[in-house]
Short mmCIF file of C-alpha atoms and ligand atoms in Angstrom, two decimals:
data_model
loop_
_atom_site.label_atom_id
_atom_site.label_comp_id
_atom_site.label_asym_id
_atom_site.label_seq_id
_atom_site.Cartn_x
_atom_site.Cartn_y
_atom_site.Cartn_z
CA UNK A 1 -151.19 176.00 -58.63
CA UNK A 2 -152.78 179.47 -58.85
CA UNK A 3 -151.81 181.82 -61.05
CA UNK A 4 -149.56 185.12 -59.92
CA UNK A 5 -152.32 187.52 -61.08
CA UNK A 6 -155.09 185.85 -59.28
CA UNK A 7 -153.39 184.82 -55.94
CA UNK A 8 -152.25 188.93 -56.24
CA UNK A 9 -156.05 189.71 -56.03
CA UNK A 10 -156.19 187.42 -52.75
CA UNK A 11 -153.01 188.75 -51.18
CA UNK A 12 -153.54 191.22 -48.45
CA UNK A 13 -150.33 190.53 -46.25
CA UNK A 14 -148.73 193.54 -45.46
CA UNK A 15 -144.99 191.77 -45.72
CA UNK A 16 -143.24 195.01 -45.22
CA UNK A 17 -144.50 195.31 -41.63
CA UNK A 18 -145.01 192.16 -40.79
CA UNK A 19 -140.81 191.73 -41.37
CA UNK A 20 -140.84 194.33 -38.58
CA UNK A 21 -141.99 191.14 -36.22
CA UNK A 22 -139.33 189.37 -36.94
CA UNK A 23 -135.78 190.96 -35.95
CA UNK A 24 -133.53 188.44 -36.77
CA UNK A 25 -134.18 189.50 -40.58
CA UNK A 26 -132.66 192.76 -40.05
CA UNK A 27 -129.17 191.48 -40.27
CA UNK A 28 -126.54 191.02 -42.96
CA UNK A 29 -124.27 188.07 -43.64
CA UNK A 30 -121.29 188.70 -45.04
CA UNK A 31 -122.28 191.98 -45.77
CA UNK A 32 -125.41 191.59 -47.64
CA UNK A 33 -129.04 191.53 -46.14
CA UNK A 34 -130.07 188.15 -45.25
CA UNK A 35 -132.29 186.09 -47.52
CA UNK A 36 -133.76 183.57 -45.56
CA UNK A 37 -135.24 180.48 -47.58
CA UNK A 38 -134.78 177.59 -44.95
CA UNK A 39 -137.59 177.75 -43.32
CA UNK A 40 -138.78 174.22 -44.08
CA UNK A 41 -135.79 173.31 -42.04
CA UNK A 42 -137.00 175.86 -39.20
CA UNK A 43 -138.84 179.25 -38.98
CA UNK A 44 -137.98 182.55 -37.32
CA UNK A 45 -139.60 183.98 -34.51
CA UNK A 46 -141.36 186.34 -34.19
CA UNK A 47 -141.36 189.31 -31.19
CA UNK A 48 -144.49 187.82 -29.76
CA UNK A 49 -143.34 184.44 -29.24
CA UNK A 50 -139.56 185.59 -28.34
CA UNK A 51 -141.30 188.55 -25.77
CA UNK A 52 -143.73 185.35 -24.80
CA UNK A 53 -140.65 183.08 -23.72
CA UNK A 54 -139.03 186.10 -21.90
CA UNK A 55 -142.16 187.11 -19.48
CA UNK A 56 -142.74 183.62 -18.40
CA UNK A 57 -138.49 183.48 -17.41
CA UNK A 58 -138.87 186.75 -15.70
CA UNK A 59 -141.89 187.00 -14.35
CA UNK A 60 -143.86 183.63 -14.45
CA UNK A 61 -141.37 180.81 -14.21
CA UNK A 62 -142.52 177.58 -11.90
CA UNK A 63 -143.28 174.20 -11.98
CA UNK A 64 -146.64 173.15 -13.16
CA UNK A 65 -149.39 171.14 -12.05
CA UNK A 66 -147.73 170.00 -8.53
CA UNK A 67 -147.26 174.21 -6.83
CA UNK A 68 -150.10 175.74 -4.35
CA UNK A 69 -147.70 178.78 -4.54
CA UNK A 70 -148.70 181.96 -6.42
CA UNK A 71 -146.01 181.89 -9.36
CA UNK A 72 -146.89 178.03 -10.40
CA UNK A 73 -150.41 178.86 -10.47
CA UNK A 74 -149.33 181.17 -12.65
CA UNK A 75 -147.28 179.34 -15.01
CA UNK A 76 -149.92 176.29 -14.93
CA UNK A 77 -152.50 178.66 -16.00
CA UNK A 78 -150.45 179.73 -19.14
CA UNK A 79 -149.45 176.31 -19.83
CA UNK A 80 -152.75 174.99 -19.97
CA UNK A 81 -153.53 177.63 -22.06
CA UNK A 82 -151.54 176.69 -24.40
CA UNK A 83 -153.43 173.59 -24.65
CA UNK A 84 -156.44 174.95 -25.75
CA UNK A 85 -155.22 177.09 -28.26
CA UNK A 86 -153.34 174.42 -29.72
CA UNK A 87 -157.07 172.41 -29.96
CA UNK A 88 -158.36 175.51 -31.30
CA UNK A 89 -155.79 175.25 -34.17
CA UNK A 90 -156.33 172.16 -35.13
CA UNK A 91 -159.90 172.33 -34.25
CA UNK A 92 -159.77 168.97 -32.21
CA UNK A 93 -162.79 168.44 -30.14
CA UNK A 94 -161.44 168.17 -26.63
CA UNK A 95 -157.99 169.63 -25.27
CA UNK A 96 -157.27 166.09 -23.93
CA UNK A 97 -156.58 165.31 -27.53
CA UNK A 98 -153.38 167.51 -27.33
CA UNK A 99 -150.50 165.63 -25.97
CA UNK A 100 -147.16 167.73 -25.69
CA UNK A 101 -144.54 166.23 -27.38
CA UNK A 102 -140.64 167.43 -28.00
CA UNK A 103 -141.68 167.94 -32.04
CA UNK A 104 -143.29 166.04 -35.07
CA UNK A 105 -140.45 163.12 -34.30
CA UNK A 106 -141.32 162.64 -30.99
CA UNK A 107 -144.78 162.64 -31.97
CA UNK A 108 -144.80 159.65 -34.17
CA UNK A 109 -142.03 157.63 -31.80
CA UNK A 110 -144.59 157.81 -29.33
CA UNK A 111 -147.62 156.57 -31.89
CA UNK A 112 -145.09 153.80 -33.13
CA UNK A 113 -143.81 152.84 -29.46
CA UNK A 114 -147.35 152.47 -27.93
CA UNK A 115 -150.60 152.43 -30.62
CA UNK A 116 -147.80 150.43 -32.45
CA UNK A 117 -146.31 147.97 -30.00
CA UNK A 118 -150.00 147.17 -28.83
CA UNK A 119 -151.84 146.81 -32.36
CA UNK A 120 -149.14 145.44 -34.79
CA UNK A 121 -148.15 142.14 -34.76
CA UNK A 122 -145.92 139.42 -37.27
CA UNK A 123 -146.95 139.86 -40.95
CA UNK A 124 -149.17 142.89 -40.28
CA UNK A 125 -148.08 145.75 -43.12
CA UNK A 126 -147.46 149.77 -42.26
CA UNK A 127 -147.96 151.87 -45.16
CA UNK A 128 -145.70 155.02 -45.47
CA UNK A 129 -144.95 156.88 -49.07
CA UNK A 130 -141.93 157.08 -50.82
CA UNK A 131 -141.58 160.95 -50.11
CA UNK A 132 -141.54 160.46 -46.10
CA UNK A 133 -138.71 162.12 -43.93
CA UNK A 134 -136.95 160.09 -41.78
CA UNK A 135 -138.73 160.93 -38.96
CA UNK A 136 -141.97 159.07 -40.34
CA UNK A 137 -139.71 155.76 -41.24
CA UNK A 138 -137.28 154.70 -39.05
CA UNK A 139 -139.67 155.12 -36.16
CA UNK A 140 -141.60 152.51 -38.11
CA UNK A 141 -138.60 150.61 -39.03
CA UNK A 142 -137.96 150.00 -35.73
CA UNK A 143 -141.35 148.69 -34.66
CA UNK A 144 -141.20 146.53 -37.61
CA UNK A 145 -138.25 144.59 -37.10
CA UNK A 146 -139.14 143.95 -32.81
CA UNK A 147 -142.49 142.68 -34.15
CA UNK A 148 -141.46 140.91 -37.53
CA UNK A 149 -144.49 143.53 -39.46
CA UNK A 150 -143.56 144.53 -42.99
CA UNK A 151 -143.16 148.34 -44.45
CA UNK A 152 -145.03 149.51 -47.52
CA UNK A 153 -144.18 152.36 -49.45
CA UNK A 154 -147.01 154.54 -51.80
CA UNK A 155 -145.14 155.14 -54.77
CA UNK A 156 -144.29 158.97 -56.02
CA UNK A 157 -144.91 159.80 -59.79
CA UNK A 158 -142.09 161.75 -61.72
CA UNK A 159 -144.25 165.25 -60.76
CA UNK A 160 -144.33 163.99 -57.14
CA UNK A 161 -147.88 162.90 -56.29
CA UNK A 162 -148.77 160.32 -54.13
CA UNK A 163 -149.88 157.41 -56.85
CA UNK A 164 -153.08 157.11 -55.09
CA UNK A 165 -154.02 154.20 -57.56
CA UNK A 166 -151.55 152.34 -56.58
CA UNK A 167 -152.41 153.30 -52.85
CA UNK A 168 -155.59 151.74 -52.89
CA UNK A 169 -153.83 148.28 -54.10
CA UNK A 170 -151.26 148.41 -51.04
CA UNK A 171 -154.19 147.94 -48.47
CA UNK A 172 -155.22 144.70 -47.34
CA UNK A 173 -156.40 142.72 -44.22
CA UNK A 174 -152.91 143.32 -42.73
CA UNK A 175 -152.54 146.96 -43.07
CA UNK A 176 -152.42 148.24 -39.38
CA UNK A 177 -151.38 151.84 -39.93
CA UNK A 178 -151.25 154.56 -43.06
CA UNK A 179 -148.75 156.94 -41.93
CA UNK A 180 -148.11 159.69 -44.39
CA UNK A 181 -146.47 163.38 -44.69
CA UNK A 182 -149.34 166.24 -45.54
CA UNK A 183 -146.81 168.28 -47.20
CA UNK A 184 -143.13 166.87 -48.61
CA UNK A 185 -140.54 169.02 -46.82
CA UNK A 186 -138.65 168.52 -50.58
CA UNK A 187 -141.07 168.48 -53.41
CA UNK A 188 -143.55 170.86 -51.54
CA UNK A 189 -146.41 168.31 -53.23
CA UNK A 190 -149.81 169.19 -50.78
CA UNK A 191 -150.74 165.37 -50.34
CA UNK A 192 -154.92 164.97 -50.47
CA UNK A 193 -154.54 163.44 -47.21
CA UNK A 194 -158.90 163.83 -46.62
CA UNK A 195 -158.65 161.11 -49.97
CA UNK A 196 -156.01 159.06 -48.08
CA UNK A 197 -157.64 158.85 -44.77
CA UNK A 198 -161.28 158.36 -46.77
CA UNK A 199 -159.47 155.24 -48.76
CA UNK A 200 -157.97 154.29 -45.14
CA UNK A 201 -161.37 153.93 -43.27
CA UNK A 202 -163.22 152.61 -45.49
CA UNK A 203 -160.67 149.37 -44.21
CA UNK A 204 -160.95 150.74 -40.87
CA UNK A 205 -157.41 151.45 -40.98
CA UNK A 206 -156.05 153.63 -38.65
CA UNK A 207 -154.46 156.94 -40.48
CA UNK A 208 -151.22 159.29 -38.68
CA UNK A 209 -150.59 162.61 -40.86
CA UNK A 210 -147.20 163.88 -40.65
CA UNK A 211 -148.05 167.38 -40.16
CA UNK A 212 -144.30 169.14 -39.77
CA UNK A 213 -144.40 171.37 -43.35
CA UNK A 214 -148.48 172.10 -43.48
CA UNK A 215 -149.25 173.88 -40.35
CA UNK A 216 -147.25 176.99 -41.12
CA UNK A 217 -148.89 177.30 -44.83
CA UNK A 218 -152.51 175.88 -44.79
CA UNK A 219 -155.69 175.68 -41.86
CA UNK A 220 -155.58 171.92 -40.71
CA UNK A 221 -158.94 170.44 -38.81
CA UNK A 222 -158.14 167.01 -37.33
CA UNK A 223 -162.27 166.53 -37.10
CA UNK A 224 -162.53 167.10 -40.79
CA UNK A 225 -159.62 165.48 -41.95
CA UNK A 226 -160.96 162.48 -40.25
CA UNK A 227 -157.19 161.47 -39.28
CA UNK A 228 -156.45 159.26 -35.45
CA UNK A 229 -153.25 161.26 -35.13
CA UNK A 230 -151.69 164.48 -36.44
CA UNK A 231 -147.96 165.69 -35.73
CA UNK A 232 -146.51 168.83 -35.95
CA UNK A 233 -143.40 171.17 -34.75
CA UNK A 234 -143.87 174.54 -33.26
CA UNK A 235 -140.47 175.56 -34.22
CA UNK A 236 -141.80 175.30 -38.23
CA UNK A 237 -144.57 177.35 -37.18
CA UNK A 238 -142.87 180.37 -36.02
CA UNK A 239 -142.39 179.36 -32.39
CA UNK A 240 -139.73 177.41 -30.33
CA UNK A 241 -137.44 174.59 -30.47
CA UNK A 242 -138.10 171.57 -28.26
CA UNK A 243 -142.21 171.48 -28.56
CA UNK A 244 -144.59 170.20 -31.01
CA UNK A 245 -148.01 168.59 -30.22
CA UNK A 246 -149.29 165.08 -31.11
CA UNK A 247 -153.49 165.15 -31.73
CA UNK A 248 -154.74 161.66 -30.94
CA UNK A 249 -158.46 160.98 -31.36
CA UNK A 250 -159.59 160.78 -27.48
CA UNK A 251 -160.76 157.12 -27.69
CA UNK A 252 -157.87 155.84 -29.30
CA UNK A 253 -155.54 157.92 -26.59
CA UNK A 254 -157.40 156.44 -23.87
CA UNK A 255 -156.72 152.89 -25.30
CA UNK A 256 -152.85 152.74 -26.15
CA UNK A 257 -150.21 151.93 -23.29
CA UNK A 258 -148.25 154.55 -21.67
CA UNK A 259 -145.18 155.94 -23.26
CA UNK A 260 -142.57 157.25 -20.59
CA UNK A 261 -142.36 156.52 -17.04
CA UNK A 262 -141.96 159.50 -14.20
CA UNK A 263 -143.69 161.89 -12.85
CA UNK A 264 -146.71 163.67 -13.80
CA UNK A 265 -148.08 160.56 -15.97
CA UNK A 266 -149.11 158.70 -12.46
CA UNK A 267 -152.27 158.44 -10.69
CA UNK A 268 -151.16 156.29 -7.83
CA UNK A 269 -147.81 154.83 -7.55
CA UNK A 270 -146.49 152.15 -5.16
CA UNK A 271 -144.19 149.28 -5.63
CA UNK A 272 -146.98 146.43 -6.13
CA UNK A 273 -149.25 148.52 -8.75
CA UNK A 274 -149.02 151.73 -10.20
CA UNK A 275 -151.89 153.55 -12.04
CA UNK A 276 -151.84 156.78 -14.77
CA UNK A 277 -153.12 159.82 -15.30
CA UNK A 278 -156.03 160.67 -17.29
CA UNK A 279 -155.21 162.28 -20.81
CA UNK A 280 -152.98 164.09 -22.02
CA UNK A 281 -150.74 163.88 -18.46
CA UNK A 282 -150.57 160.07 -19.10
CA UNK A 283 -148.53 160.61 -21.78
CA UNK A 284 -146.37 163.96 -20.69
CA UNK A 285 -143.84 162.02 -18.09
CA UNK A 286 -141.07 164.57 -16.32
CA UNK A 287 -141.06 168.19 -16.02
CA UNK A 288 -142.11 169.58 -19.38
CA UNK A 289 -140.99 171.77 -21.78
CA UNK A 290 -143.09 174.77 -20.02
CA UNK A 291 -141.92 178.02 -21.79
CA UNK A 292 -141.47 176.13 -25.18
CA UNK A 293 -145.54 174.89 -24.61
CA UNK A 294 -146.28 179.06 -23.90
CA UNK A 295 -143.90 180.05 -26.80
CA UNK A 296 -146.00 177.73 -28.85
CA UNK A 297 -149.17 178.79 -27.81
CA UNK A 298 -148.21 182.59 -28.78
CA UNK A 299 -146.85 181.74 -32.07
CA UNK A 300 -150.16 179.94 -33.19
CA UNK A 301 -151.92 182.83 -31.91
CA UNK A 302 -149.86 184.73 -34.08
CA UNK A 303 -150.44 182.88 -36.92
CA UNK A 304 -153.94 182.64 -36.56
CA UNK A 305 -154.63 186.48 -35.99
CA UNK A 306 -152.89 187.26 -39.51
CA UNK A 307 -155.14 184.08 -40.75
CA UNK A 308 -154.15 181.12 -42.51
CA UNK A 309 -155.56 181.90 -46.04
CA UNK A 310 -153.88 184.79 -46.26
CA UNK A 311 -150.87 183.46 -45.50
CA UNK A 312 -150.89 180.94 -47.92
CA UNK A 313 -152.19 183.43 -50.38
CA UNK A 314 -148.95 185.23 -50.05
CA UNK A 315 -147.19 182.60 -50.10
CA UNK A 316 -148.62 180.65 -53.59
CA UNK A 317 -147.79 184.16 -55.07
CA UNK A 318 -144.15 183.98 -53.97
CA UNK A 319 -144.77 180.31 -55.45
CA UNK A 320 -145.99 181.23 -58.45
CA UNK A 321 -143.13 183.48 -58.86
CA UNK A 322 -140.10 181.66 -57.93
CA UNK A 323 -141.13 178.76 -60.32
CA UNK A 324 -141.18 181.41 -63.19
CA UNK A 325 -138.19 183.43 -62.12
CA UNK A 326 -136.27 179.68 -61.52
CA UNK A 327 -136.84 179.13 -65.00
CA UNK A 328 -134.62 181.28 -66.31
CA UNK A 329 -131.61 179.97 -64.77
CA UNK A 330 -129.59 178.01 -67.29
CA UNK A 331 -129.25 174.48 -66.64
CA UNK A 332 -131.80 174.38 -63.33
CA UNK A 333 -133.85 171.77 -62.61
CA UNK A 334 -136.72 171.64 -60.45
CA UNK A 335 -137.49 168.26 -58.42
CA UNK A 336 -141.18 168.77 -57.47
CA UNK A 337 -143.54 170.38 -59.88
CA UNK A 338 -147.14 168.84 -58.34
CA UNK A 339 -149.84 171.17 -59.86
CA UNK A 340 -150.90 171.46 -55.76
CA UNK A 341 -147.78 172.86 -53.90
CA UNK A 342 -146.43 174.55 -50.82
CA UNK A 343 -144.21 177.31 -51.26
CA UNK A 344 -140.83 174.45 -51.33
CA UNK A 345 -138.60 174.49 -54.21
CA UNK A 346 -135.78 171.66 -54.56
CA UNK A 347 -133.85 172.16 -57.45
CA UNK A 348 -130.17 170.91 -59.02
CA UNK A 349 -127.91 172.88 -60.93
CA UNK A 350 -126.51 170.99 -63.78
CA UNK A 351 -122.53 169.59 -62.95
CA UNK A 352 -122.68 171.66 -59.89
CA UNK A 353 -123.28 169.80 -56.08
CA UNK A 354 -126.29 171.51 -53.77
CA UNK A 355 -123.74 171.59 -50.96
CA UNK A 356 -122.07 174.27 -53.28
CA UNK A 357 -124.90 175.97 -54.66
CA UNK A 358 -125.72 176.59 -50.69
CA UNK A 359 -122.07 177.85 -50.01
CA UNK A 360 -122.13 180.18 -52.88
CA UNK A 361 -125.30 181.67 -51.73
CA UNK A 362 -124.42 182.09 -48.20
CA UNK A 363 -121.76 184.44 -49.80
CA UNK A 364 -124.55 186.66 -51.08
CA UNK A 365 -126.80 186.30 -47.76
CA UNK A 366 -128.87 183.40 -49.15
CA UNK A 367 -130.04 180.81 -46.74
CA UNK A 368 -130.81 177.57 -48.30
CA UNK A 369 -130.76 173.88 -47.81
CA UNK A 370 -128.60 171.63 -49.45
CA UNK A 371 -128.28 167.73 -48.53
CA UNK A 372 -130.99 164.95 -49.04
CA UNK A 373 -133.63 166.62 -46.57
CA UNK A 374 -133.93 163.59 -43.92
CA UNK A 375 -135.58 162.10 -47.17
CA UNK A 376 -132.93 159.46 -48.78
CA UNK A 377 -135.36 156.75 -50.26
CA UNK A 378 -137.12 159.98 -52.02
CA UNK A 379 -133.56 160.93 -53.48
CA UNK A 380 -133.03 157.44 -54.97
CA UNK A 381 -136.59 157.67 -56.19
CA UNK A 382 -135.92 160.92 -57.86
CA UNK A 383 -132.00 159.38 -58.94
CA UNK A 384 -130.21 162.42 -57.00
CA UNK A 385 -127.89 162.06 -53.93
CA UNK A 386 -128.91 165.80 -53.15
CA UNK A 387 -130.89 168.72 -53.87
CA UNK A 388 -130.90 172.28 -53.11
CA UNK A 389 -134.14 173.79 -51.46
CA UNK A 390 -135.97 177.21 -51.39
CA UNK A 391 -138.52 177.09 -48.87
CA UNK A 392 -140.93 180.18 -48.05
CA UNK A 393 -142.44 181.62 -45.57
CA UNK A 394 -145.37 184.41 -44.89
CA UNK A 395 -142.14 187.48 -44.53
CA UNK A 396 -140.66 186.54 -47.92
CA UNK A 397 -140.53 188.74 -50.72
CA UNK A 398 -140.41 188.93 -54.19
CA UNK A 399 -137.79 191.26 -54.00
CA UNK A 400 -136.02 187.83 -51.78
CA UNK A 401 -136.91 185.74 -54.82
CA UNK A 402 -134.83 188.00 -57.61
CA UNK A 403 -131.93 187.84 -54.69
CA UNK A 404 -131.87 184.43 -54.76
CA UNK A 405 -132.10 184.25 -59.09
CA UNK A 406 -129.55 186.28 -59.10
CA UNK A 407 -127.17 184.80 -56.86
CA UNK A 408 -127.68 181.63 -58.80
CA UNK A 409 -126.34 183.43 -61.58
CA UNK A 410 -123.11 183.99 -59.31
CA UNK A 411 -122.96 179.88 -59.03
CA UNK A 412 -122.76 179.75 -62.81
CA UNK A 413 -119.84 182.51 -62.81
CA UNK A 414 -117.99 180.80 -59.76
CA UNK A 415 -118.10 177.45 -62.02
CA UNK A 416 -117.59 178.74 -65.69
C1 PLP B 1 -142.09 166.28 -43.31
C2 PLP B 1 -141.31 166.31 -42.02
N1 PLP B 1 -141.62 165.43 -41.06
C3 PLP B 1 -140.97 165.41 -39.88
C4 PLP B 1 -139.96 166.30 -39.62
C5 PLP B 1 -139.28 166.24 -38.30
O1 PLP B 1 -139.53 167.38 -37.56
P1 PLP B 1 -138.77 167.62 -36.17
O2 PLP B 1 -137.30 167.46 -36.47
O3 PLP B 1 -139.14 169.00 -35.78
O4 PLP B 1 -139.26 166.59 -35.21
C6 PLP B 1 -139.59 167.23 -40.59
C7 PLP B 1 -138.49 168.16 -40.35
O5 PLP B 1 -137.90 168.70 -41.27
C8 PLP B 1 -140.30 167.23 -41.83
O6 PLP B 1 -139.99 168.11 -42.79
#
């Protein structure tokens, strides 16, 4: 973790108009301005994406892909754009790598129900860690028990880092798949997922990042991570709800069995044989999400014209800052205190629930998260049922961070 003074040196974010982007953060709840710290659970938008999403409604809206009229060319055009600057982003070599998804869940569903169903067989092991959301076990779960395969879990130390020791140990001659989170939506640990995929091929085991809380805080390249399949949200990168992309490495794409059935995945369809598209359609069945794909687009565009390193400048100063200011409060704990971090911090407030903490801050305009985070196994790891969670983003403050310490002070008054 970088210190405040030097990430200050780095830090040339101009937060005070870049809030002006984002109008939702003009308001007050219950009378106070709002503090927003949830935006591991989800990020506001910003007017580019939300002006975006109204011009293609009003002006562009159409079907894609099957129109000769003017107004689907149109709205293919933009949708395809998309495309490209979501391989741009990740810097993936081909645009066929980027198949639209519905979000990071969908994403690794689709990896489990076809990669999965076609390479993992009885007795063959998955490897997840012990800090994964939900979303990157019960998919796995579920593959598992159809196929009689058996789960394996990394162990997390007390700081929360990936034991990669012990890593190494869980691979064998039956481990099909490592499938692991780049950055715990709870802890905020930064997983050294190039070292996990390195220890992974050197097996020749295939390797799926969970990419849901990086994207929005660090530059991800797919080509020098070295990953077969990356999964992220736009909707935790500034943009909307309903749309995330999966990155597949072309060779595997082309391999795996369809996913869904309809239209736009075909090639030729009749009743005695039916063929597929070529990548990514093969895997995008049904009318898609087409303004959430061009809302996605704009917010990575976004994101990328401020520049990632910036961002995440910014945001290891707010980092730096909140740990030291968190400090102070009597009787806080944090859960989470990896020396290599994302701006996430889960903490709980001695003989006082998280559910409350979050109730009693919503009363002073702070928005946090309070529950086990999709993460359950991790809570029994750490030995809590719940934590509360602080999670930054590029237009936070630390002006937002004293709010927030001081509104914890109002928790300890409510409960004296
Ligand atoms: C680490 C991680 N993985 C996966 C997900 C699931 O993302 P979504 O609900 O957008 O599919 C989340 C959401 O919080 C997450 O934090």
């Amino acid at each position: 973790m970088a210190t405040v003074a030097a990430v200050r040196q780095t830090s040339a974010i101009d937060v005070k108009a870049l809030r002006e982007d984002f109008p939702i953060l003009k308001q007050r709840i219950h009378g106070r301005p709002l503090v927003y710290l949830d935006n591991s659970a989800t990020t506001q938008k910003p007017t580019a994406v939300l002006d975006a999403l109204q011009r293609y409604y009003f002006e562009q809206n159409a079907n894609v892909h099957r129109g000769v009229h003017t107004l689907s060319g149109r709205a293919t055009d933009l949708y395809d754009a998309a495309r490209i600057t979501a391989q741009r982003f990740l810097n993936a070599a081909d645009p066929r790598e980027i198949v639209y998804v519905r979000g990071t869940t969908e994403g690794i569903n689709l990896v489990a129900q076809t990669w999965g169903r076609a390479n993992i067989g009885k007795g063959d092991e998955i490897v997840l860690s012990e800090m994964e959301h939900h979303s990157n076990i019960v998919p796995w779960q579920i593959l598992a028990q159809e196929k009689g395969a058996r789960i394996r879990a990394i162990p997390v130390s007390d700081r929360g880092e990936l034991q990669l020791d012990d890593f190494e140990k869980l691979l064998n001659d039956k481990t099909k798949i490592v499938a692991v989170t780049h950055v715990s939506n709870v802890l905020g640990t930064v997983n050294p997922v190039a070292d996990v995929v390195r220890t992974a091929k050197k097996r020749g085991i295939t390797v799926l990042i969970d990419g849901a809380q990086a994207v929005a805080h660090e530059t991800v390249d797919v080509q020098a991570l070295g990953c077969d399949f990356y999964a992220f949200s736009a909707h935790k990168i500034f943009g909307p709800t309903g749309i995330g992309v999966l990155y597949g490495r072309a060779a595997l794409l082309e391999s795996m069995p369809v996913y869904q059935g309809g239209g736009g995945m075909i090639g030729r369809v009749s009743f005695g044989a039916t063929t597929y598209a070529d990548l990514p359609y093969k895997y995008e069945a049904g009318t898609p999400n087409i303004a959430g794909a061009i809302g996605m687009g704009a917010a990575l565009e976004y994101v990328m014209k401020i520049g990632l390193d910036r961002i995440a400048a910014h945001e290891q100063d707010l980092l730096a800052y909140a740990t030291q200011q968190l400090s102070t409060v009597p009787g806080l704990r944090l859960t989470g205190t990896a020396p290599h971090k994302a701006a996430v911090l889960s903490f709980v407030l001695e003989d006082v629930h998280p559910h409350d903490v979050g109730t009693i801050l919503d009363r002073e305009g702070v928005a946090i998260r309070a529950g086990h985070h999709c993460c359950q196994p991790l809570m029994g790891r750490l030995g809590v049922p719940a934590t509360a969670r602080a999670s930054f983003a590029l237009y936070n403050t630390r002006q937002e961070v004293d709010v927030l310490v001081k509104a914890l002070g109002t928790v300890h008054e409510v409960f004296a």
